[in-house]
Amino acid sequence: MRFVAATMVFALHVMVQGIFASGASHPMLFKMLALGGGAGVGFFFVLSGFVLTWSARPDDTPRTFWRRRFFKIYPNHVLTFLAAVLVITLLVGNTVGPADAVRNLFLLQAFFPQAQTITSVNPVAWSLSCEAFFYLCFPFLLALVRRIRPERLWMWAVGVVAVIFLVPLASSLLPAQQPYPILGVTEWETWFVYHFPPVRMLDFVFGIILARMVLTGRRIPLGYAGSVLLSVAVYALTPLIPPTYAFVAALCVPLGLVIANGAVADRDGRRTGLSGRVWVWLGEVSFAFYMWHRLILITGHDLLGAGEAWPTPVAFAISALLFAVTLFVSWLTFSLFERPIMRRFGTAGGARRARPDGGQVG
């Protein structure tokens, strides 16, 4: 599932990169890809809360949890941060502002409403800014959710979703600005609804509650196939939904049901089509894939023809090539960098091997 979501984000950034000559003439396609990329990130946030709760260790302490999370995400972040600085300065010919560089390096960029700060250096790292905030809060959030009686979990899940649907209404109170073309949202609205870590933590908490529901035997409606079909149907309708609702709120529940029902299917030994070796491997490298893909798209576009756009068949071939390069680099990063670091430093003193909990960032 994680790799499918990462591929949706990749597809959006292919369009943003301007590889397709026909891209600018298809605003509806761009909007669908933008909403699909946004859904992919939202999926990661809900999944992160779910998986961390699902795999929580009874003897865990906040310190050991934070240690695992730090060594899971921060080395990859620093590696791609340095690569991004090289790409920006040597290839693109721009400079990195020191203030934005510091905010990005310490994963604070999503707390600032300016788009140039949020997407500075490695643009996709803004979601790690959210995840780092989630991880900081997780031990306390989990303790609170565990105090909820199982029969009341659905009530709390509905309450969290209701607040998610109130966020776009609150965003209308922000300072008036000129909306972005095609998407129809302003810079402030985009930040508050889509990037701001305390707001996006609602998705993460929804995932925690869903995991507790499955763990305590609560019934999850629709089943796996039904929740997938609902997600596809809602996604198809998102262009008709007001944009501040389409970015996050519209797909939060359907995607959450996909995750919960996927876990139920795995627990009960039922096939979902995503549990084979290849899919598991793709899931393992998906974090590195997400962190590298934007930089490889920028670099590949520059090397193959800076500023050029190609006819659709050629653009598809270039996109497939850059996808394969990203996957190869991701495999190298996971095998030679990410996994060895987790094994060595992911637990106190490296005395025992870290259990892979699959917590994925967007």
Tab-separated table of C-alpha atoms in Angstrom:
chain	number	residue	atom	x	y	z
A	1	MET	CA	0.000	0.000	0.000
A	2	ARG	CA	2.798	2.432	0.884
A	3	PHE	CA	4.404	2.096	-2.521
A	4	VAL	CA	1.101	2.678	-4.327
A	5	ALA	CA	0.711	5.925	-2.362
A	6	ALA	CA	4.329	6.921	-3.103
A	7	THR	CA	3.708	6.316	-6.818
A	8	MET	CA	0.729	8.687	-6.712
A	9	VAL	CA	3.013	11.392	-5.334
A	10	PHE	CA	5.585	10.578	-8.035
A	11	ALA	CA	2.917	10.996	-10.749
A	12	LEU	CA	2.001	14.437	-9.422
A	13	HIS	CA	5.613	15.590	-9.455
A	14	VAL	CA	6.129	14.311	-12.998
A	15	MET	CA	3.374	16.702	-14.040
A	16	VAL	CA	4.778	19.529	-11.891
A	17	GLN	CA	8.207	18.985	-13.449
A	18	GLY	CA	6.797	19.814	-16.895
A	19	ILE	CA	8.053	16.722	-18.719
A	20	PHE	CA	4.798	16.362	-20.687
A	21	ALA	CA	4.328	18.991	-23.409
A	22	SER	CA	0.560	18.491	-23.190
A	23	GLY	CA	0.468	18.893	-19.391
A	24	ALA	CA	-0.343	22.597	-19.363
A	25	SER	CA	-3.335	22.012	-21.656
A	26	HIS	CA	-5.011	19.554	-19.277
A	27	PRO	CA	-5.905	21.477	-16.091
A	28	MET	CA	-8.360	18.776	-14.973
A	29	LEU	CA	-5.645	16.113	-15.222
A	30	PHE	CA	-3.291	18.317	-13.218
A	31	LYS	CA	-5.970	18.842	-10.571
A	32	MET	CA	-6.660	15.098	-10.362
A	33	LEU	CA	-2.947	14.339	-9.990
A	34	ALA	CA	-2.581	17.072	-7.367
A	35	LEU	CA	-5.474	15.619	-5.372
A	36	GLY	CA	-4.055	12.118	-5.879
A	37	GLY	CA	-0.664	13.208	-4.559
A	38	GLY	CA	-2.367	14.863	-1.615
A	39	ALA	CA	-4.310	11.671	-0.958
A	40	GLY	CA	-1.045	9.717	-1.007
A	41	VAL	CA	0.441	11.932	1.705
A	42	GLY	CA	-2.765	11.760	3.758
A	43	PHE	CA	-2.653	7.982	3.434
A	44	PHE	CA	0.890	7.994	4.877
A	45	PHE	CA	-0.216	10.065	7.864
A	46	VAL	CA	-3.166	7.784	8.725
A	47	LEU	CA	-1.039	4.694	8.077
A	48	SER	CA	1.724	5.988	10.336
A	49	GLY	CA	-0.647	6.348	13.291
A	50	PHE	CA	-2.156	2.941	12.572
A	51	VAL	CA	1.089	0.989	12.173
A	52	LEU	CA	2.859	2.573	15.128
A	53	THR	CA	-0.117	1.668	17.329
A	54	TRP	CA	-0.390	-1.821	15.827
A	55	SER	CA	3.292	-2.542	16.500
A	56	ALA	CA	3.630	-0.701	19.833
A	57	ARG	CA	5.695	-2.703	22.306
A	58	PRO	CA	4.340	-3.283	25.814
A	59	ASP	CA	7.718	-2.524	27.386
A	60	ASP	CA	8.404	0.545	25.249
A	61	THR	CA	9.338	3.892	26.733
A	62	PRO	CA	9.088	7.286	25.033
A	63	ARG	CA	12.872	7.442	24.873
A	64	THR	CA	13.298	4.116	23.072
A	65	PHE	CA	10.416	4.943	20.715
A	66	TRP	CA	11.895	8.337	19.831
A	67	ARG	CA	15.269	6.706	19.287
A	68	ARG	CA	13.854	4.254	16.723
A	69	ARG	CA	11.933	6.965	14.921
A	70	PHE	CA	14.932	9.294	14.844
A	71	PHE	CA	17.185	6.705	13.219
A	72	LYS	CA	14.388	5.681	10.861
A	73	ILE	CA	13.827	9.079	9.287
A	74	TYR	CA	16.621	11.517	10.120
A	75	PRO	CA	19.633	9.864	8.426
A	76	ASN	CA	17.676	9.608	5.155
A	77	HIS	CA	16.584	13.201	5.583
A	78	VAL	CA	20.161	14.432	6.052
A	79	LEU	CA	21.385	12.355	3.097
A	80	THR	CA	18.749	13.731	0.724
A	81	PHE	CA	19.117	17.234	2.217
A	82	LEU	CA	22.810	17.263	1.227
A	83	ALA	CA	21.978	15.859	-2.204
A	84	ALA	CA	19.323	18.553	-2.658
A	85	VAL	CA	21.786	21.322	-1.767
A	86	LEU	CA	24.142	19.999	-4.464
A	87	VAL	CA	21.332	19.786	-7.015
A	88	ILE	CA	20.117	23.311	-6.248
A	89	THR	CA	23.532	24.975	-6.213
A	90	LEU	CA	25.472	23.042	-8.859
A	91	LEU	CA	22.772	21.889	-11.273
A	92	VAL	CA	19.939	24.391	-11.016
A	93	GLY	CA	22.248	27.316	-10.224
A	94	ASN	CA	20.227	28.731	-7.336
A	95	THR	CA	21.192	29.404	-3.748
A	96	VAL	CA	19.681	27.990	-0.574
A	97	GLY	CA	18.642	30.669	1.911
A	98	PRO	CA	20.266	30.043	5.304
A	99	ALA	CA	17.012	30.510	7.259
A	100	ASP	CA	15.099	28.051	5.079
A	101	ALA	CA	18.032	25.617	5.128
A	102	VAL	CA	18.077	25.585	8.943
A	103	ARG	CA	14.309	25.143	9.143
A	104	ASN	CA	14.444	22.309	6.642
A	105	LEU	CA	17.410	20.570	8.250
A	106	PHE	CA	15.704	20.543	11.650
A	107	LEU	CA	12.294	19.637	10.165
A	108	LEU	CA	10.539	22.834	11.163
A	109	GLN	CA	9.554	24.046	7.689
A	110	ALA	CA	5.892	22.961	7.790
A	111	PHE	CA	5.228	25.275	10.734
A	112	PHE	CA	5.754	28.309	8.458
A	113	PRO	CA	2.999	29.381	6.034
A	114	GLN	CA	5.267	30.538	3.205
A	115	ALA	CA	5.298	28.050	0.315
A	116	GLN	CA	8.961	28.786	-0.462
A	117	THR	CA	9.896	27.733	3.078
A	118	ILE	CA	7.702	24.635	3.127
A	119	THR	CA	9.146	23.336	-0.156
A	120	SER	CA	12.711	24.539	0.383
A	121	VAL	CA	15.756	22.314	-0.253
A	122	ASN	CA	14.232	18.831	-0.727
A	123	PRO	CA	10.596	19.826	-1.374
A	124	VAL	CA	9.029	16.577	-0.160
A	125	ALA	CA	10.682	16.783	3.286
A	126	TRP	CA	7.834	18.976	4.561
A	127	SER	CA	5.897	15.798	5.378
A	128	LEU	CA	8.774	14.677	7.633
A	129	SER	CA	8.293	17.950	9.489
A	130	CYS	CA	4.764	16.746	10.223
A	131	GLU	CA	5.861	13.206	11.047
A	132	ALA	CA	8.548	14.390	13.465
A	133	PHE	CA	5.864	16.335	15.340
A	134	PHE	CA	3.596	13.261	15.323
A	135	TYR	CA	6.391	11.069	16.705
A	136	LEU	CA	7.102	13.562	19.456
A	137	CYS	CA	3.466	13.374	20.550
A	138	PHE	CA	2.797	9.674	19.885
A	139	PRO	CA	3.659	8.147	23.301
A	140	PHE	CA	1.267	10.576	24.981
A	141	LEU	CA	-1.452	10.234	22.326
A	142	LEU	CA	-1.327	6.439	22.517
A	143	ALA	CA	-1.628	6.520	26.313
A	144	LEU	CA	-4.730	8.717	25.993
A	145	VAL	CA	-6.356	6.603	23.255
A	146	ARG	CA	-5.714	3.408	25.243
A	147	ARG	CA	-7.855	4.880	28.024
A	148	ILE	CA	-10.898	5.004	25.711
A	149	ARG	CA	-13.256	2.098	26.314
A	150	PRO	CA	-13.494	-0.110	23.182
A	151	GLU	CA	-17.240	0.488	22.780
A	152	ARG	CA	-16.577	4.236	22.569
A	153	LEU	CA	-13.823	4.135	19.945
A	154	TRP	CA	-16.255	4.645	17.068
A	155	MET	CA	-17.634	7.754	18.760
A	156	TRP	CA	-14.120	9.166	19.087
A	157	ALA	CA	-13.285	8.273	15.477
A	158	VAL	CA	-16.381	10.143	14.277
A	159	GLY	CA	-15.403	13.095	16.454
A	160	VAL	CA	-11.904	13.304	14.978
A	161	VAL	CA	-13.309	13.092	11.431
A	162	ALA	CA	-15.791	15.853	12.274
A	163	VAL	CA	-12.920	18.111	13.350
A	164	ILE	CA	-11.067	17.266	10.102
A	165	PHE	CA	-14.139	18.489	8.201
A	166	LEU	CA	-14.215	21.681	10.260
A	167	VAL	CA	-10.615	22.558	9.333
A	168	PRO	CA	-11.494	23.915	5.848
A	169	LEU	CA	-14.178	26.081	7.435
A	170	ALA	CA	-11.603	27.484	9.855
A	171	SER	CA	-9.215	28.132	6.940
A	172	SER	CA	-11.750	30.564	5.460
A	173	LEU	CA	-10.981	32.906	8.371
A	174	LEU	CA	-7.346	33.289	7.267
A	175	PRO	CA	-6.138	36.444	5.466
A	176	ALA	CA	-7.547	36.842	1.962
A	177	GLN	CA	-5.144	36.055	-0.888
A	178	GLN	CA	-5.208	35.386	-4.605
A	179	PRO	CA	-5.914	31.660	-5.062
A	180	TYR	CA	-3.563	29.421	-7.011
A	181	PRO	CA	-4.741	28.807	-10.607
A	182	ILE	CA	-6.499	25.479	-11.296
A	183	LEU	CA	-6.472	24.392	-7.639
A	184	GLY	CA	-8.451	27.392	-6.378
A	185	VAL	CA	-6.844	27.624	-2.917
A	186	THR	CA	-4.630	30.327	-1.439
A	187	GLU	CA	-1.153	29.937	0.037
A	188	TRP	CA	-2.483	30.347	3.577
A	189	GLU	CA	-5.346	27.885	3.035
A	190	THR	CA	-2.989	25.298	1.550
A	191	TRP	CA	-0.649	25.628	4.511
A	192	PHE	CA	-3.350	25.422	7.176
A	193	VAL	CA	-5.364	22.589	5.624
A	194	TYR	CA	-2.563	20.539	4.072
A	195	HIS	CA	0.831	21.322	5.653
A	196	PHE	CA	0.386	22.578	9.235
A	197	PRO	CA	1.574	19.752	11.558
A	198	PRO	CA	-0.929	20.227	14.444
A	199	VAL	CA	-3.797	20.104	11.931
A	200	ARG	CA	-2.427	17.115	10.002
A	201	MET	CA	-1.984	15.284	13.307
A	202	LEU	CA	-5.744	14.707	13.144
A	203	ASP	CA	-5.099	12.174	10.346
A	204	PHE	CA	-2.446	10.536	12.512
A	205	VAL	CA	-4.790	10.326	15.530
A	206	PHE	CA	-7.509	8.856	13.291
A	207	GLY	CA	-5.018	6.108	12.383
A	208	ILE	CA	-4.268	5.461	16.077
A	209	ILE	CA	-7.972	5.090	16.850
A	210	LEU	CA	-8.535	2.784	13.868
A	211	ALA	CA	-5.697	0.534	15.037
A	212	ARG	CA	-7.185	0.362	18.533
A	213	MET	CA	-10.546	-0.545	16.991
A	214	VAL	CA	-9.023	-3.484	15.113
A	215	LEU	CA	-6.922	-4.574	18.093
A	216	THR	CA	-9.967	-4.565	20.397
A	217	GLY	CA	-12.187	-6.463	17.953
A	218	ARG	CA	-14.450	-3.635	16.777
A	219	ARG	CA	-16.143	-4.347	13.450
A	220	ILE	CA	-14.818	-2.345	10.481
A	221	PRO	CA	-17.467	-1.710	7.796
A	222	LEU	CA	-17.327	-2.418	4.057
A	223	GLY	CA	-14.462	-4.924	4.015
A	224	TYR	CA	-11.238	-4.532	2.055
A	225	ALA	CA	-12.681	-4.581	-1.488
A	226	GLY	CA	-15.549	-2.295	-0.508
A	227	SER	CA	-13.251	0.272	1.108
A	228	VAL	CA	-10.977	0.280	-1.969
A	229	LEU	CA	-13.989	0.852	-4.246
A	230	LEU	CA	-15.240	3.648	-1.976
A	231	SER	CA	-11.807	5.312	-2.093
A	232	VAL	CA	-11.724	5.150	-5.896
A	233	ALA	CA	-15.272	6.513	-6.145
A	234	VAL	CA	-14.602	9.434	-3.788
A	235	TYR	CA	-11.316	10.217	-5.560
A	236	ALA	CA	-13.161	10.351	-8.892
A	237	LEU	CA	-15.540	12.905	-7.395
A	238	THR	CA	-12.916	15.115	-5.738
A	239	PRO	CA	-12.756	17.646	-8.622
A	240	LEU	CA	-16.406	18.430	-7.842
A	241	ILE	CA	-15.721	18.990	-4.135
A	242	PRO	CA	-14.574	22.405	-2.799
A	243	PRO	CA	-10.767	22.249	-2.908
A	244	THR	CA	-10.127	22.840	0.799
A	245	TYR	CA	-12.246	19.735	1.517
A	246	ALA	CA	-10.907	17.699	-1.407
A	247	PHE	CA	-7.262	17.930	-0.285
A	248	VAL	CA	-7.676	16.036	3.002
A	249	ALA	CA	-11.149	15.605	4.448
A	250	ALA	CA	-12.891	13.881	1.538
A	251	LEU	CA	-10.613	10.844	1.415
A	252	CYS	CA	-9.613	10.524	5.062
A	253	VAL	CA	-12.321	8.013	6.002
A	254	PRO	CA	-12.183	5.868	2.826
A	255	LEU	CA	-8.387	5.550	3.004
A	256	GLY	CA	-8.537	4.848	6.737
A	257	LEU	CA	-10.987	2.011	6.050
A	258	VAL	CA	-8.620	0.602	3.407
A	259	ILE	CA	-5.802	0.491	5.965
A	260	ALA	CA	-7.936	-1.006	8.743
A	261	ASN	CA	-9.535	-3.619	6.496
A	262	GLY	CA	-6.138	-4.496	5.025
A	263	ALA	CA	-4.881	-5.181	8.549
A	264	VAL	CA	-7.954	-7.288	9.328
A	265	ALA	CA	-7.422	-9.292	6.130
A	266	ASP	CA	-3.769	-9.918	7.002
A	267	ARG	CA	-4.691	-10.913	10.544
A	268	ASP	CA	-7.310	-13.360	9.277
A	269	GLY	CA	-5.053	-14.785	6.554
A	270	ARG	CA	-7.112	-13.461	3.635
A	271	ARG	CA	-5.381	-12.324	0.460
A	272	THR	CA	-5.389	-8.663	-0.564
A	273	GLY	CA	-2.979	-8.925	-3.493
A	274	LEU	CA	-0.450	-6.681	-1.720
A	275	SER	CA	1.244	-9.105	0.664
A	276	GLY	CA	3.608	-10.900	-1.743
A	277	ARG	CA	7.380	-10.599	-1.586
A	278	VAL	CA	7.594	-7.980	-4.320
A	279	TRP	CA	5.026	-5.741	-2.642
A	280	VAL	CA	6.706	-6.128	0.741
A	281	TRP	CA	10.048	-5.188	-0.827
A	282	LEU	CA	8.502	-2.180	-2.546
A	283	GLY	CA	7.045	-1.143	0.809
A	284	GLU	CA	10.462	-1.407	2.436
A	285	VAL	CA	12.099	0.907	-0.103
A	286	SER	CA	9.119	3.290	-0.331
A	287	PHE	CA	10.471	5.762	2.243
A	288	ALA	CA	13.736	6.156	0.319
A	289	PHE	CA	11.733	6.293	-2.934
A	290	TYR	CA	9.638	9.135	-1.569
A	291	MET	CA	12.680	11.048	-0.319
A	292	TRP	CA	14.647	10.716	-3.582
A	293	HIS	CA	12.029	10.957	-6.307
A	294	ARG	CA	11.681	14.751	-6.559
A	295	LEU	CA	15.446	15.272	-6.718
A	296	ILE	CA	15.851	12.609	-9.405
A	297	LEU	CA	13.036	14.138	-11.467
A	298	ILE	CA	14.729	17.550	-11.279
A	299	THR	CA	18.166	16.131	-12.086
A	300	GLY	CA	16.919	13.854	-14.854
A	301	HIS	CA	14.941	16.633	-16.513
A	302	ASP	CA	17.963	18.910	-16.428
A	303	LEU	CA	20.327	16.302	-17.899
A	304	LEU	CA	17.914	15.167	-20.612
A	305	GLY	CA	16.927	18.678	-21.615
A	306	ALA	CA	16.581	21.501	-19.135
A	307	GLY	CA	13.293	23.316	-19.606
A	308	GLU	CA	12.152	21.012	-22.404
A	309	ALA	CA	8.831	19.209	-22.610
A	310	TRP	CA	8.242	16.190	-24.810
A	311	PRO	CA	5.346	14.624	-26.746
A	312	THR	CA	3.279	12.192	-24.703
A	313	PRO	CA	4.944	8.885	-25.833
A	314	VAL	CA	8.444	10.264	-25.223
A	315	ALA	CA	7.403	11.841	-21.934
A	316	PHE	CA	5.991	8.510	-20.736
A	317	ALA	CA	9.266	6.790	-21.632
A	318	ILE	CA	11.311	9.439	-19.788
A	319	SER	CA	9.004	9.191	-16.779
A	320	ALA	CA	9.394	5.400	-16.729
A	321	LEU	CA	13.185	5.756	-16.950
A	322	LEU	CA	13.299	8.222	-14.050
A	323	PHE	CA	10.925	5.996	-12.075
A	324	ALA	CA	13.321	3.064	-12.561
A	325	VAL	CA	16.320	5.201	-11.584
A	326	THR	CA	14.501	6.360	-8.448
A	327	LEU	CA	13.631	2.777	-7.543
A	328	PHE	CA	17.259	1.677	-8.031
A	329	VAL	CA	18.627	4.531	-5.921
A	330	SER	CA	15.995	3.789	-3.280
A	331	TRP	CA	17.029	0.136	-3.133
A	332	LEU	CA	20.681	1.146	-2.707
A	333	THR	CA	19.759	3.636	0.015
A	334	PHE	CA	17.637	1.114	1.880
A	335	SER	CA	20.156	-1.726	1.599
A	336	LEU	CA	23.396	0.161	2.214
A	337	PHE	CA	22.278	3.056	4.405
A	338	GLU	CA	18.805	2.950	5.955
A	339	ARG	CA	18.647	-0.688	7.099
A	340	PRO	CA	22.234	-0.864	8.458
A	341	ILE	CA	21.655	2.321	10.478
A	342	MET	CA	18.404	0.988	11.913
A	343	ARG	CA	20.073	-2.297	12.851
A	344	ARG	CA	23.011	-0.571	14.481
A	345	PHE	CA	21.413	2.423	16.164
A	346	GLY	CA	17.649	1.801	16.140
A	347	THR	CA	17.704	0.266	19.623
A	348	ALA	CA	19.586	1.255	22.747
A	349	GLY	CA	23.261	0.545	22.168
A	350	GLY	CA	22.451	-1.508	19.098
A	351	ALA	CA	22.247	-4.530	21.396
A	352	ARG	CA	19.275	-6.036	19.632
A	353	ARG	CA	17.958	-5.780	16.142
A	354	ALA	CA	15.230	-3.205	15.607
A	355	ARG	CA	11.875	-4.706	14.791
A	356	PRO	CA	10.658	-3.299	11.448
A	357	ASP	CA	7.387	-1.610	12.272
A	358	GLY	CA	6.882	-0.123	8.829
A	359	GLY	CA	6.049	3.372	10.053
A	360	GLN	CA	6.034	5.297	6.785
A	361	VAL	CA	6.356	9.042	6.268
A	362	GLY	CA	4.682	11.075	3.415
